[in-house]
């Protein structure tokens, strides 16, 4: 089982919508999917519940950290839904190691049951994010194209407690950053300028989908995505022309992320596509 964590230390960036799209897409590929919502707001849980496609575990997500081996339904698409008790776990520091170990043991026990596990995390750098990252194979960070989000990339990588680099070095050497995924992208001069800044500063951790410079995965702001989330619908199955057009726009991004998850980490160094004709050399994977 490959475990993907969706993480961003800023809320409201569309992270749960990306998680939902990926969950349905992996099922479309025939993968057995385990969905875990560690954000007490439940924005990953709600659309999956409404879709009625995932079997819901009786035990809530907090139980994955506070107890060992909750009973899992015999299904190929399973949801462990968020609950309010998740927000109180950070206030129990003496149990943090136990929380992380319980989640790791739970995932290990299900390694042969599922092909993919998707974990949506809360935007706060607390024990829930740590527990997810120390047991994950890879991490994806959806971000918006605004200055606050761009500044937050540093925290994602270098936070002294939950930064990807520290987790990889100290606790989980197998952790692989798939990359940054710009979401809610709009064709405005402001966002174009921010996207240029993102490419200039962080091109090694953007997600290329083609051989040409600037071909990086992203998702536009479209009302059909929000509608699918609100109503528990699968975007590419919606009858509205706008929904089908939206899926055609974002399918390449979803597909390249899914491929990266299933393929596992790249070699230790990954050559980057030259930008503006300049070869910036290999990037550590």
mmCIF file of C-alpha atoms in Angstrom:
data_model
loop_
_atom_site.group_PDB
_atom_site.id
_atom_site.type_symbol
_atom_site.label_atom_id
_atom_site.label_comp_id
_atom_site.label_asym_id
_atom_site.label_seq_id
_atom_site.Cartn_x
_atom_site.Cartn_y
_atom_site.Cartn_z
ATOM 1 C CA UNK A 1 0.000 0.000 0.000
ATOM 2 C CA UNK A 2 1.247 3.452 -0.932
ATOM 3 C CA UNK A 3 0.381 6.190 1.561
ATOM 4 C CA UNK A 4 -0.025 9.781 0.377
ATOM 5 C CA UNK A 5 -0.415 12.651 2.821
ATOM 6 C CA UNK A 6 -1.900 15.954 1.689
ATOM 7 C CA UNK A 7 -0.367 18.733 3.751
ATOM 8 C CA UNK A 8 -0.359 22.498 3.858
ATOM 9 C CA UNK A 9 0.060 24.735 6.887
ATOM 10 C CA UNK A 10 -2.601 27.110 5.577
ATOM 11 C CA UNK A 11 -6.298 26.265 5.494
ATOM 12 C CA UNK A 12 -8.763 26.972 2.713
ATOM 13 C CA UNK A 13 -6.427 26.057 -0.138
ATOM 14 C CA UNK A 14 -8.581 23.320 -1.660
ATOM 15 C CA UNK A 15 -6.558 20.486 -0.162
ATOM 16 C CA UNK A 16 -9.594 18.365 0.680
ATOM 17 C CA UNK A 17 -11.011 18.802 -2.827
ATOM 18 C CA UNK A 18 -7.746 17.477 -4.253
ATOM 19 C CA UNK A 19 -7.872 14.538 -1.835
ATOM 20 C CA UNK A 20 -11.442 13.758 -2.913
ATOM 21 C CA UNK A 21 -10.581 13.913 -6.617
ATOM 22 C CA UNK A 22 -7.624 11.598 -6.061
ATOM 23 C CA UNK A 23 -9.690 9.116 -4.046
ATOM 24 C CA UNK A 24 -12.265 8.786 -6.809
ATOM 25 C CA UNK A 25 -9.573 8.719 -9.486
ATOM 26 C CA UNK A 26 -7.696 5.860 -7.835
ATOM 27 C CA UNK A 27 -10.972 3.949 -7.682
ATOM 28 C CA UNK A 28 -11.471 4.709 -11.383
ATOM 29 C CA UNK A 29 -8.084 3.047 -11.937
ATOM 30 C CA UNK A 30 -9.282 -0.025 -10.040
ATOM 31 C CA UNK A 31 -7.163 0.628 -6.959
ATOM 32 C CA UNK A 32 -8.330 -0.340 -3.486
ATOM 33 C CA UNK A 33 -8.505 2.943 -1.560
ATOM 34 C CA UNK A 34 -8.338 3.741 2.144
ATOM 35 C CA UNK A 35 -9.264 7.370 2.892
ATOM 36 C CA UNK A 36 -8.373 8.863 6.281
ATOM 37 C CA UNK A 37 -9.470 12.338 7.368
ATOM 38 C CA UNK A 38 -7.323 13.746 10.181
ATOM 39 C CA UNK A 39 -8.746 17.258 9.876
ATOM 40 C CA UNK A 40 -11.563 17.699 12.386
ATOM 41 C CA UNK A 41 -13.369 20.024 9.940
ATOM 42 C CA UNK A 42 -14.195 16.922 7.883
ATOM 43 C CA UNK A 43 -13.990 18.446 4.409
ATOM 44 C CA UNK A 44 -12.589 15.183 3.039
ATOM 45 C CA UNK A 45 -15.104 13.031 4.910
ATOM 46 C CA UNK A 46 -18.275 14.887 3.913
ATOM 47 C CA UNK A 47 -18.132 14.491 0.105
ATOM 48 C CA UNK A 48 -17.084 10.844 0.388
ATOM 49 C CA UNK A 49 -19.983 10.143 2.755
ATOM 50 C CA UNK A 50 -22.409 11.886 0.416
ATOM 51 C CA UNK A 51 -21.120 9.946 -2.578
ATOM 52 C CA UNK A 52 -22.144 6.691 -0.832
ATOM 53 C CA UNK A 53 -19.247 4.957 -2.575
ATOM 54 C CA UNK A 54 -17.013 4.439 0.431
ATOM 55 C CA UNK A 55 -17.758 2.117 3.337
ATOM 56 C CA UNK A 56 -17.427 4.173 6.512
ATOM 57 C CA UNK A 57 -15.545 2.727 9.476
ATOM 58 C CA UNK A 58 -17.545 2.858 12.698
ATOM 59 C CA UNK A 59 -14.545 4.094 14.659
ATOM 60 C CA UNK A 60 -13.654 7.759 13.961
ATOM 61 C CA UNK A 61 -10.265 8.938 12.764
ATOM 62 C CA UNK A 62 -9.134 9.883 16.278
ATOM 63 C CA UNK A 63 -9.362 6.195 17.199
ATOM 64 C CA UNK A 64 -6.585 5.390 14.722
ATOM 65 C CA UNK A 65 -4.238 7.348 16.973
ATOM 66 C CA UNK A 66 -5.696 6.508 20.389
ATOM 67 C CA UNK A 67 -6.261 2.787 20.008
ATOM 68 C CA UNK A 68 -4.924 -0.109 17.987
ATOM 69 C CA UNK A 69 -6.612 -1.911 15.095
ATOM 70 C CA UNK A 70 -10.188 -0.620 14.699
ATOM 71 C CA UNK A 71 -12.411 -2.967 12.670
ATOM 72 C CA UNK A 72 -12.338 -2.179 8.938
ATOM 73 C CA UNK A 73 -15.216 -3.111 6.595
ATOM 74 C CA UNK A 74 -14.522 -5.663 3.851
ATOM 75 C CA UNK A 75 -14.687 -3.189 0.962
ATOM 76 C CA UNK A 76 -12.373 -1.802 -1.712
ATOM 77 C CA UNK A 77 -13.138 1.821 -0.834
ATOM 78 C CA UNK A 78 -13.108 2.654 2.872
ATOM 79 C CA UNK A 79 -13.354 5.959 4.737
ATOM 80 C CA UNK A 80 -12.177 6.668 8.266
ATOM 81 C CA UNK A 81 -14.051 9.899 8.888
ATOM 82 C CA UNK A 82 -12.988 12.928 10.878
ATOM 83 C CA UNK A 83 -14.322 13.686 14.337
ATOM 84 C CA UNK A 84 -14.048 16.531 16.831
ATOM 85 C CA UNK A 85 -11.809 14.598 19.205
ATOM 86 C CA UNK A 86 -8.978 14.978 16.700
ATOM 87 C CA UNK A 87 -8.508 18.601 17.739
ATOM 88 C CA UNK A 88 -7.751 17.590 21.337
ATOM 89 C CA UNK A 89 -4.913 15.169 20.603
ATOM 90 C CA UNK A 90 -2.256 17.888 20.538
ATOM 91 C CA UNK A 91 -3.070 18.721 24.167
ATOM 92 C CA UNK A 92 -1.923 15.267 25.303
ATOM 93 C CA UNK A 93 1.852 15.489 24.772
ATOM 94 C CA UNK A 94 2.661 12.495 26.964
ATOM 95 C CA UNK A 95 0.751 10.297 24.498
ATOM 96 C CA UNK A 96 2.139 11.697 21.246
ATOM 97 C CA UNK A 97 4.536 8.818 20.660
ATOM 98 C CA UNK A 98 1.723 6.353 21.251
ATOM 99 C CA UNK A 99 -0.504 8.221 18.784
ATOM 100 C CA UNK A 100 2.117 8.029 16.044
ATOM 101 C CA UNK A 101 2.849 4.372 16.760
ATOM 102 C CA UNK A 102 -0.841 3.447 16.713
ATOM 103 C CA UNK A 103 -1.332 5.037 13.304
ATOM 104 C CA UNK A 104 1.797 3.384 11.950
ATOM 105 C CA UNK A 105 0.654 -0.003 13.255
ATOM 106 C CA UNK A 106 -2.805 0.478 11.757
ATOM 107 C CA UNK A 107 -1.406 1.278 8.318
ATOM 108 C CA UNK A 108 1.070 -1.601 8.490
ATOM 109 C CA UNK A 109 -1.715 -4.045 9.335
ATOM 110 C CA UNK A 110 -3.611 -2.967 6.213
ATOM 111 C CA UNK A 111 -0.634 -2.980 3.870
ATOM 112 C CA UNK A 112 -1.999 -5.919 1.856
ATOM 113 C CA UNK A 113 -5.671 -4.878 2.085
ATOM 114 C CA UNK A 114 -5.407 -1.668 0.090
ATOM 115 C CA UNK A 115 -3.352 -0.303 -2.768
ATOM 116 C CA UNK A 116 -3.486 3.370 -1.824
ATOM 117 C CA UNK A 117 -4.084 5.259 1.407
ATOM 118 C CA UNK A 118 -4.907 8.975 1.227
ATOM 119 C CA UNK A 119 -4.564 11.015 4.418
ATOM 120 C CA UNK A 120 -5.945 14.545 4.565
ATOM 121 C CA UNK A 121 -4.353 16.560 7.367
ATOM 122 C CA UNK A 122 -5.264 19.680 9.290
ATOM 123 C CA UNK A 123 -3.404 22.921 8.543
ATOM 124 C CA UNK A 124 -1.937 23.150 12.051
ATOM 125 C CA UNK A 125 1.557 21.721 12.610
ATOM 126 C CA UNK A 126 0.526 19.305 15.343
ATOM 127 C CA UNK A 127 0.739 15.608 16.239
ATOM 128 C CA UNK A 128 -1.800 14.619 13.588
ATOM 129 C CA UNK A 129 0.409 15.909 10.796
ATOM 130 C CA UNK A 130 3.515 14.408 12.388
ATOM 131 C CA UNK A 131 1.871 10.999 12.821
ATOM 132 C CA UNK A 132 0.768 11.021 9.190
ATOM 133 C CA UNK A 133 4.118 12.111 7.770
ATOM 134 C CA UNK A 134 6.223 9.651 9.751
ATOM 135 C CA UNK A 135 4.204 6.768 8.281
ATOM 136 C CA UNK A 136 3.744 8.068 4.743
ATOM 137 C CA UNK A 137 5.456 7.189 1.498
ATOM 138 C CA UNK A 138 4.844 10.562 -0.108
ATOM 139 C CA UNK A 139 3.408 14.013 0.502
ATOM 140 C CA UNK A 140 1.610 16.450 -1.791
ATOM 141 C CA UNK A 141 1.075 20.110 -0.973
ATOM 142 C CA UNK A 142 -1.750 21.983 -2.733
ATOM 143 C CA UNK A 143 -1.118 25.743 -2.585
ATOM 144 C CA UNK A 144 -2.819 28.904 -3.769
ATOM 145 C CA UNK A 145 -1.005 31.476 -5.862
ATOM 146 C CA UNK A 146 -0.811 34.248 -3.293
ATOM 147 C CA UNK A 147 2.123 35.640 -1.346
ATOM 148 C CA UNK A 148 1.040 34.101 1.959
ATOM 149 C CA UNK A 149 0.970 30.653 0.386
ATOM 150 C CA UNK A 150 4.316 31.172 -1.314
ATOM 151 C CA UNK A 151 5.841 32.209 2.004
ATOM 152 C CA UNK A 152 4.314 29.071 3.539
ATOM 153 C CA UNK A 153 6.367 26.809 1.300
ATOM 154 C CA UNK A 154 9.345 27.483 3.574
ATOM 155 C CA UNK A 155 7.348 26.235 6.574
ATOM 156 C CA UNK A 156 6.261 23.125 4.681
ATOM 157 C CA UNK A 157 9.883 22.233 4.027
ATOM 158 C CA UNK A 158 11.672 23.595 7.076
ATOM 159 C CA UNK A 159 9.268 23.830 10.022
ATOM 160 C CA UNK A 160 11.296 22.800 13.108
ATOM 161 C CA UNK A 161 8.669 20.255 14.131
ATOM 162 C CA UNK A 162 6.770 19.075 11.057
ATOM 163 C CA UNK A 163 8.897 20.251 8.149
ATOM 164 C CA UNK A 164 9.219 17.630 5.409
ATOM 165 C CA UNK A 165 13.006 17.851 5.479
ATOM 166 C CA UNK A 166 13.196 17.210 9.231
ATOM 167 C CA UNK A 167 10.687 14.346 9.113
ATOM 168 C CA UNK A 168 12.606 12.725 6.256
ATOM 169 C CA UNK A 169 15.976 13.141 7.969
ATOM 170 C CA UNK A 170 15.003 12.201 11.516
ATOM 171 C CA UNK A 171 11.945 9.963 11.393
ATOM 172 C CA UNK A 172 10.985 8.693 7.928
ATOM 173 C CA UNK A 173 13.769 8.369 5.342
ATOM 174 C CA UNK A 174 11.368 6.938 2.738
ATOM 175 C CA UNK A 175 9.204 10.094 2.708
ATOM 176 C CA UNK A 176 9.100 11.612 -0.771
ATOM 177 C CA UNK A 177 7.757 15.064 -1.616
ATOM 178 C CA UNK A 178 5.794 14.676 -4.846
ATOM 179 C CA UNK A 179 5.649 18.438 -5.032
ATOM 180 C CA UNK A 180 3.609 21.610 -4.873
ATOM 181 C CA UNK A 181 0.279 21.714 -6.690
ATOM 182 C CA UNK A 182 -1.048 25.214 -7.463
ATOM 183 C CA UNK A 183 -4.841 25.130 -7.082
ATOM 184 C CA UNK A 184 -7.691 27.588 -7.607
ATOM 185 C CA UNK A 185 -5.580 29.120 -10.370
ATOM 186 C CA UNK A 186 -7.078 32.084 -12.224
ATOM 187 C CA UNK A 187 -5.930 33.779 -15.423
ATOM 188 C CA UNK A 188 -5.221 37.142 -13.818
ATOM 189 C CA UNK A 189 -2.041 39.256 -14.072
ATOM 190 C CA UNK A 190 -1.585 38.931 -10.297
ATOM 191 C CA UNK A 191 -1.692 35.136 -10.364
ATOM 192 C CA UNK A 192 0.494 34.936 -13.464
ATOM 193 C CA UNK A 193 3.128 36.978 -11.635
ATOM 194 C CA UNK A 194 2.885 34.755 -8.567
ATOM 195 C CA UNK A 195 3.134 31.636 -10.720
ATOM 196 C CA UNK A 196 6.304 33.037 -12.285
ATOM 197 C CA UNK A 197 7.708 33.630 -8.799
ATOM 198 C CA UNK A 198 6.771 30.077 -7.830
ATOM 199 C CA UNK A 199 8.594 28.654 -10.855
ATOM 200 C CA UNK A 200 11.659 30.799 -10.246
ATOM 201 C CA UNK A 201 11.933 29.947 -6.550
ATOM 202 C CA UNK A 202 10.593 26.409 -6.332
ATOM 203 C CA UNK A 203 10.774 24.790 -9.771
ATOM 204 C CA UNK A 204 12.533 21.672 -8.373
ATOM 205 C CA UNK A 205 9.451 20.839 -6.309
ATOM 206 C CA UNK A 206 6.765 21.632 -8.855
ATOM 207 C CA UNK A 207 5.230 18.657 -10.666
ATOM 208 C CA UNK A 208 6.115 18.473 -14.379
ATOM 209 C CA UNK A 209 3.608 16.814 -16.693
ATOM 210 C CA UNK A 210 5.418 17.290 -20.007
ATOM 211 C CA UNK A 211 8.840 17.946 -21.524
ATOM 212 C CA UNK A 212 8.363 21.651 -22.245
ATOM 213 C CA UNK A 213 9.452 24.404 -19.826
ATOM 214 C CA UNK A 214 6.555 25.629 -17.723
ATOM 215 C CA UNK A 215 4.486 22.436 -18.066
ATOM 216 C CA UNK A 216 3.686 22.016 -14.377
ATOM 217 C CA UNK A 217 0.589 20.416 -12.892
ATOM 218 C CA UNK A 218 -2.025 22.839 -11.547
ATOM 219 C CA UNK A 219 -5.792 23.077 -11.112
ATOM 220 C CA UNK A 220 -7.884 26.071 -12.162
ATOM 221 C CA UNK A 221 -10.569 27.637 -10.014
ATOM 222 C CA UNK A 222 -13.832 26.176 -11.312
ATOM 223 C CA UNK A 223 -17.266 26.177 -9.702
ATOM 224 C CA UNK A 224 -17.824 22.568 -10.807
ATOM 225 C CA UNK A 225 -15.148 21.358 -8.367
ATOM 226 C CA UNK A 226 -16.850 23.133 -5.458
ATOM 227 C CA UNK A 227 -20.219 21.775 -6.577
ATOM 228 C CA UNK A 228 -18.891 18.222 -6.698
ATOM 229 C CA UNK A 229 -17.493 18.634 -3.176
ATOM 230 C CA UNK A 230 -20.704 20.085 -1.792
ATOM 231 C CA UNK A 231 -22.961 17.434 -3.315
ATOM 232 C CA UNK A 232 -20.709 14.391 -3.058
ATOM 233 C CA UNK A 233 -20.507 13.913 -6.816
ATOM 234 C CA UNK A 234 -17.724 12.522 -8.967
ATOM 235 C CA UNK A 235 -16.609 15.368 -11.194
ATOM 236 C CA UNK A 236 -16.204 13.447 -14.448
ATOM 237 C CA UNK A 237 -19.589 11.773 -14.024
ATOM 238 C CA UNK A 238 -21.542 15.021 -13.653
ATOM 239 C CA UNK A 239 -23.875 15.786 -16.547
ATOM 240 C CA UNK A 240 -23.144 19.493 -16.778
ATOM 241 C CA UNK A 241 -20.949 20.566 -19.671
ATOM 242 C CA UNK A 242 -18.998 22.832 -17.302
ATOM 243 C CA UNK A 243 -18.103 19.835 -15.127
ATOM 244 C CA UNK A 244 -16.900 17.772 -18.085
ATOM 245 C CA UNK A 245 -14.865 20.722 -19.348
ATOM 246 C CA UNK A 246 -13.340 21.162 -15.892
ATOM 247 C CA UNK A 247 -12.355 17.505 -15.753
ATOM 248 C CA UNK A 248 -10.627 17.792 -19.126
ATOM 249 C CA UNK A 249 -8.638 20.724 -17.726
ATOM 250 C CA UNK A 250 -7.469 18.996 -14.550
ATOM 251 C CA UNK A 251 -7.258 15.347 -15.568
ATOM 252 C CA UNK A 252 -3.602 15.642 -16.559
ATOM 253 C CA UNK A 253 -2.692 16.956 -13.090
ATOM 254 C CA UNK A 254 -4.638 14.221 -11.294
ATOM 255 C CA UNK A 255 -3.156 11.542 -13.551
ATOM 256 C CA UNK A 256 0.455 12.632 -13.108
ATOM 257 C CA UNK A 257 0.053 12.741 -9.301
ATOM 258 C CA UNK A 258 -1.582 9.301 -9.243
ATOM 259 C CA UNK A 259 1.231 7.923 -11.372
ATOM 260 C CA UNK A 260 3.838 9.388 -9.008
ATOM 261 C CA UNK A 261 2.124 7.822 -5.976
ATOM 262 C CA UNK A 262 1.875 4.366 -7.522
ATOM 263 C CA UNK A 263 5.410 4.473 -8.954
ATOM 264 C CA UNK A 264 7.041 5.235 -5.630
ATOM 265 C CA UNK A 265 10.004 7.555 -5.034
ATOM 266 C CA UNK A 266 12.314 8.471 -7.910
ATOM 267 C CA UNK A 267 16.009 7.773 -8.014
ATOM 268 C CA UNK A 268 18.137 9.732 -5.561
ATOM 269 C CA UNK A 269 18.678 12.507 -8.088
ATOM 270 C CA UNK A 270 16.096 13.616 -10.614
ATOM 271 C CA UNK A 271 17.136 15.727 -13.617
ATOM 272 C CA UNK A 272 14.966 18.801 -13.958
ATOM 273 C CA UNK A 273 13.578 20.103 -17.231
ATOM 274 C CA UNK A 274 15.686 23.136 -18.246
ATOM 275 C CA UNK A 275 13.877 26.423 -17.670
ATOM 276 C CA UNK A 276 14.417 29.182 -20.225
ATOM 277 C CA UNK A 277 17.216 27.126 -21.700
ATOM 278 C CA UNK A 278 19.211 26.998 -18.451
ATOM 279 C CA UNK A 279 20.088 23.649 -16.933
ATOM 280 C CA UNK A 280 19.734 23.934 -13.180
ATOM 281 C CA UNK A 281 21.145 20.470 -12.523
ATOM 282 C CA UNK A 282 19.823 17.513 -10.528
ATOM 283 C CA UNK A 283 17.590 17.831 -7.519
ATOM 284 C CA UNK A 284 17.733 15.499 -4.553
ATOM 285 C CA UNK A 285 14.623 13.315 -4.504
#
